[in-house]
Short mmCIF file of C-alpha atoms in Angstrom, two decimals:
data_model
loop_
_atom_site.label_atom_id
_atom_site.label_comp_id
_atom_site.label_asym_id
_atom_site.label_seq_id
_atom_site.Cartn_x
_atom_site.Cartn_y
_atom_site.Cartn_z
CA UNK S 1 0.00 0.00 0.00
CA UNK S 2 2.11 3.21 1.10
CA UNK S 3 5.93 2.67 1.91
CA UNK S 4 6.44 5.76 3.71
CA UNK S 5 3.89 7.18 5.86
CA UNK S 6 4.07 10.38 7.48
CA UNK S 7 2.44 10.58 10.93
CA UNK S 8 1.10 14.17 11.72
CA UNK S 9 0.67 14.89 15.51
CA UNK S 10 -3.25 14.41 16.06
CA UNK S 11 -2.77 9.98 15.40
CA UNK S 12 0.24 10.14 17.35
CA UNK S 13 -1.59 11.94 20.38
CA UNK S 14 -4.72 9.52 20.23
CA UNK S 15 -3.06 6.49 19.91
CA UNK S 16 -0.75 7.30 22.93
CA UNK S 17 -3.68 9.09 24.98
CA UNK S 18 -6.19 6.23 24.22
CA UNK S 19 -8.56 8.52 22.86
CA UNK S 20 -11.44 6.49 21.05
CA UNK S 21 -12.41 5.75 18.71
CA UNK S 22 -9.31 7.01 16.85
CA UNK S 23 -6.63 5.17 19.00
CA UNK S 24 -8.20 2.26 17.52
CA UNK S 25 -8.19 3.27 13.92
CA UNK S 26 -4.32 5.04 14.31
CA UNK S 27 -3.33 1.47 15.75
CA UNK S 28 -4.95 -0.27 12.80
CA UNK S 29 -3.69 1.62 10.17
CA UNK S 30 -0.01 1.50 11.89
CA UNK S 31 -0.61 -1.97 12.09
CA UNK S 32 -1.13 -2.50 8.32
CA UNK S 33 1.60 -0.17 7.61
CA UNK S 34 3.79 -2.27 9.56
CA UNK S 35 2.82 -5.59 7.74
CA UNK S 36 3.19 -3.98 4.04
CA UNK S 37 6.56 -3.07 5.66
CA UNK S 38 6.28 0.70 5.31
CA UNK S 39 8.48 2.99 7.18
CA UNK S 40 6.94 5.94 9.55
CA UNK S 41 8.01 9.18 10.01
CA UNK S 42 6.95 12.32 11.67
CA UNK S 43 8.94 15.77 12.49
CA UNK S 44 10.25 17.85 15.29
CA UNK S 45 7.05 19.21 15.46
CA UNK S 46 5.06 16.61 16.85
CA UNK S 47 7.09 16.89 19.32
CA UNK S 48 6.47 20.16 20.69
CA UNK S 49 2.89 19.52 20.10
CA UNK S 50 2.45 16.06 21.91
CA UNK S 51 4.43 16.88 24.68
CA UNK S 52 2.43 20.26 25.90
CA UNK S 53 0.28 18.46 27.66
CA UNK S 54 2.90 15.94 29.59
CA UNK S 55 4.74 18.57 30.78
CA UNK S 56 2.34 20.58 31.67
CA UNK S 57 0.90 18.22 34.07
CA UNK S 58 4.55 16.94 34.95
CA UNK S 59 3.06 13.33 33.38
CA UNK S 60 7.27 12.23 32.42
CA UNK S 61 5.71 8.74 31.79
CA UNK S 62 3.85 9.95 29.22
CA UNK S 63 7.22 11.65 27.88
CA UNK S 64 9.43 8.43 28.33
CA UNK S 65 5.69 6.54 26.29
CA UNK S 66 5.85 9.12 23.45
CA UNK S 67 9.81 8.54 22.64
CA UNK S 68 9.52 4.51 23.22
CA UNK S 69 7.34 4.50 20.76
CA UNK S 70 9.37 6.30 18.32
CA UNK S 71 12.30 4.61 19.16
CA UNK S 72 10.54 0.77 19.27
CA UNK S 73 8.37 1.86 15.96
CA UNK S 74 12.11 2.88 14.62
CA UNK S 75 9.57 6.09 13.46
CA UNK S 76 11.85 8.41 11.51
CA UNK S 77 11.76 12.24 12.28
CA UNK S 78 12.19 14.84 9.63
CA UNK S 79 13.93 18.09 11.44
CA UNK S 80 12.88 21.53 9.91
CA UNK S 81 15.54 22.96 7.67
CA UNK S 82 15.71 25.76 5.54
CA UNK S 83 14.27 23.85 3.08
CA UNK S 84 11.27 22.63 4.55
CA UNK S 85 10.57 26.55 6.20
CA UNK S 86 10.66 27.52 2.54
CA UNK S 87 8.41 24.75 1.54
CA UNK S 88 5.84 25.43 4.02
CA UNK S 89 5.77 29.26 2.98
CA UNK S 90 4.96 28.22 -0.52
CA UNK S 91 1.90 25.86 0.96
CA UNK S 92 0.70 28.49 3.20
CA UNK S 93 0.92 30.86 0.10
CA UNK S 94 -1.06 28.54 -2.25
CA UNK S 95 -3.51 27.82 0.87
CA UNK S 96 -4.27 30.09 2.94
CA UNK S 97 -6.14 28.69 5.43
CA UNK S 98 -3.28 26.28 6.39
CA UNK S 99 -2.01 26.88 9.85
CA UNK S 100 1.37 27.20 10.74
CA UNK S 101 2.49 24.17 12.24
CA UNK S 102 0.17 21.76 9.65
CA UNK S 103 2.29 23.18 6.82
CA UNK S 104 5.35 22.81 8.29
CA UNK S 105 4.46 18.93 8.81
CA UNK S 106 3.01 18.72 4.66
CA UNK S 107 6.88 20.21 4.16
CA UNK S 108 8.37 17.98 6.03
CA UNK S 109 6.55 14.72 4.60
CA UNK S 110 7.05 16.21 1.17
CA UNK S 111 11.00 16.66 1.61
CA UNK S 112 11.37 13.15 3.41
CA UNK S 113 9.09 11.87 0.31
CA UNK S 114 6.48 10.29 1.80
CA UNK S 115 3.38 8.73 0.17
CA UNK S 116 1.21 9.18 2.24
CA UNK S 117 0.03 11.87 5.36
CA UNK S 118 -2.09 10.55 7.86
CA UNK S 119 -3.85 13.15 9.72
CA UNK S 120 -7.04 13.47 11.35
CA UNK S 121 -7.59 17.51 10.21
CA UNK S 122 -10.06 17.58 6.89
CA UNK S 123 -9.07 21.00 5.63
CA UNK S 124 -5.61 19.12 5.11
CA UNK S 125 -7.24 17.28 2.13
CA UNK S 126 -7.01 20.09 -0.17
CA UNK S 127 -3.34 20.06 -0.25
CA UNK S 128 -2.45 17.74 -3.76
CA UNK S 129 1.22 18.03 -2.96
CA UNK S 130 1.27 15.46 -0.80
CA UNK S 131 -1.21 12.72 0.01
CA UNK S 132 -3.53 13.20 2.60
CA UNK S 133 -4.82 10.11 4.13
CA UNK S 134 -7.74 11.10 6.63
CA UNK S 135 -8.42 9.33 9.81
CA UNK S 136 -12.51 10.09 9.25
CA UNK S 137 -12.66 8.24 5.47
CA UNK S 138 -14.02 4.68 5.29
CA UNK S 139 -11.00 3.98 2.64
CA UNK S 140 -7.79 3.71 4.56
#
């Protein structure tokens, strides 16, 4: 199916959160990803956004959770360069309704040329750069 799959934050923060019904459909897709032998990546952004919240409640488990599972998934990260800044300028250019942070991850899957971006925001879908592979469609 895909052979390099991008994880945005939002998956990465159910799954590890438990939050249904999406853990369940993150751990499924990551599952099949897994058996097609795809590799994962995400960036340095997810993790400023997933770990907000365990540092703000001074949850460390939930820190020393979030980078097993990169390290045991052998998940990939893309850093922000240059590059990928100047990347997500052009998509927030072309789309301008594209936050910050979400274009910065697009850039980052683009430049590490992934297949696929699995996300759980909608308004993602418009980008054709890159593609989007939405938590809420049937056809994952």
């Amino acid at each position: 199916m895909y052979k390099r799959i991008f994880l945005d934050s939002n998956p990465i923060i159910y799954l590890l959160e438990n939050q249904q019904p999406y853990s369940d459909r993150v751990l499924s897709f990551i599952v099949q990803g897994l058996d097609d032998g795809a590799e994962f990546y995400t960036s340095t952004i997810t993790d400023a956004e997933f770990l907000v919240r365990p540092y703000r409640i001074e949850d460390f488990d939930a820190v020393k959770t979030y980078r097993d599972f990169l390290s045991k998934l052998n998940i990939l990260k893309c850093f922000v360069t240059e590059q990928i800044a100047d990347k997500a300028a052009r998509i927030r250019a072309k789309y301008p309704g594209i936050k910050l942070g979400d274009s910065i991850q697009l850039a980052a899957s683009i430049d590490c040329a992934c297949d696929c971006f699995y996300t759980n925001d909608s308004q993602l879908k418009q980008v054709v750069e890159v593609n989007v592979v939405y938590m809420g469609d049937n056809s994952q």
